[in-house]
Structure formats: C-alpha cells, structure tokens
Amino acid sequence: MQPSSPSAGEPAPSSPAFIEVVVVRAGTYLFAIDVEAAIEIRGPETFDRPGSSARPHLTVRGHALPVVDLRQAIGLSGFAHGCPAMLLMQAGAESLALAVDEVRDIESAPCHKVQPVANIPFGFCSHRIALSTLGETPLIDHALLKIG
C-alpha cells in the first residue's frame, strides 16, 4: 500500500502538519484510523470464541488479542468465527484485533482536515477527516473502541 501523494506545493506527509490514516471498510461504511495506532494488517483470519460469554480473541505469536468486530460495533451483523481482514492495533495500553471487511489504503491529509463532529452515530468516532479521494470519513478514536 502506498500513501497518497500531497498536492503540489504542500509539505511532505512526514511533516507534523499531516496525518496518515489507514482506511478500513465495515459493510458499506468507510472509517479512518491514525496509522500511529496500527501494528499489523492481516488477511483472512479465524478467531476463537473461548466460551459463550467470553469475548472472541485472536491468537498472534502466542498472545491472545481481544477481537473488536467493527461490523457489530456499527449495528450490522457481526462476523461468526472469522473475517476477511484484520487490523491489529494499539488502543491505549491494550492491543486489539479489529475485524473488518477490508483494509484499504493509507491516506495522507493535512491536519486541518480533521474536524470534530457532534452528530455521528458511532460512539468511537468523535472526529471526521476529509480525504481527497474518499471525502469525509469518520475517524476512529482507538481509545474509545470497546474491548470488554
């Protein structure tokens, strides 16, 4: 995956004036996640459901990571025991596996394109980002994702 190039005359994306995000899809919805929170992108995954009341987890290199099903988090039917794509990410002090339909590209945008939003139906998104190729996209606040 290649980050999008800035327009002519804009500073390089590595500048603090830019934010890089990973774009993911759950159902027909697109979301952006700060690339700083991303650890690893994985392809189709099967995750464990250790018990009927326990949260599903994905075992990666001997570590059990809690799975957050983004489809279920936005009110769609969740994944049963696997998903087409997984984004391993840092959420505060915890690591988690975000189950999604697709991990798309890494996009860059000037920081001023990140704006707070009050009326968004997703409790884990308090901002949106205007991406040149995708328009306005909810920005996931990884600290607000519900692990438990």
mmCIF file of C-alpha atoms in Angstrom, residues 5 10-12 27-28 31 40 45-46 49 55 73-74 77-78 91-92 94 110 113-114 130 137 141 145:
data_model
loop_
_atom_site.group_PDB
_atom_site.id
_atom_site.type_symbol
_atom_site.label_atom_id
_atom_site.label_comp_id
_atom_site.label_asym_id
_atom_site.label_seq_id
_atom_site.Cartn_x
_atom_site.Cartn_y
_atom_site.Cartn_z
ATOM 1 C CA SER A 5 0.800 11.954 -2.519
ATOM 2 C CA GLU A 10 2.180 21.076 0.031
ATOM 3 C CA PRO A 11 4.751 19.829 2.570
ATOM 4 C CA ALA A 12 5.722 16.146 2.643
ATOM 5 C CA GLY A 27 -20.170 -3.261 5.360
ATOM 6 C CA THR A 28 -20.542 -0.211 3.119
ATOM 7 C CA PHE A 31 -13.544 4.567 8.548
ATOM 8 C CA GLU A 40 -0.123 -5.017 11.565
ATOM 9 C CA GLU A 45 -8.436 -14.634 9.924
ATOM 10 C CA THR A 46 -10.250 -17.163 12.055
ATOM 11 C CA ARG A 49 -14.662 -17.885 20.857
ATOM 12 C CA ARG A 55 -15.196 -12.215 24.119
ATOM 13 C CA ALA A 73 -19.971 -2.107 16.579
ATOM 14 C CA ILE A 74 -21.869 -0.163 13.902
ATOM 15 C CA SER A 77 -24.476 -8.470 11.664
ATOM 16 C CA GLY A 78 -21.124 -9.445 13.102
ATOM 17 C CA ALA A 91 -5.871 1.026 21.912
ATOM 18 C CA GLY A 92 -4.438 2.848 24.895
ATOM 19 C CA GLU A 94 -4.074 -2.610 25.175
ATOM 20 C CA PRO A 110 -3.332 17.979 6.233
ATOM 21 C CA LYS A 113 -8.774 18.376 7.531
ATOM 22 C CA VAL A 114 -9.516 16.635 10.864
ATOM 23 C CA ALA A 130 -11.677 14.955 4.763
ATOM 24 C CA THR A 137 -14.703 9.801 6.635
ATOM 25 C CA ASP A 141 -10.595 7.148 18.189
ATOM 26 C CA LEU A 145 -13.144 1.200 20.996
#
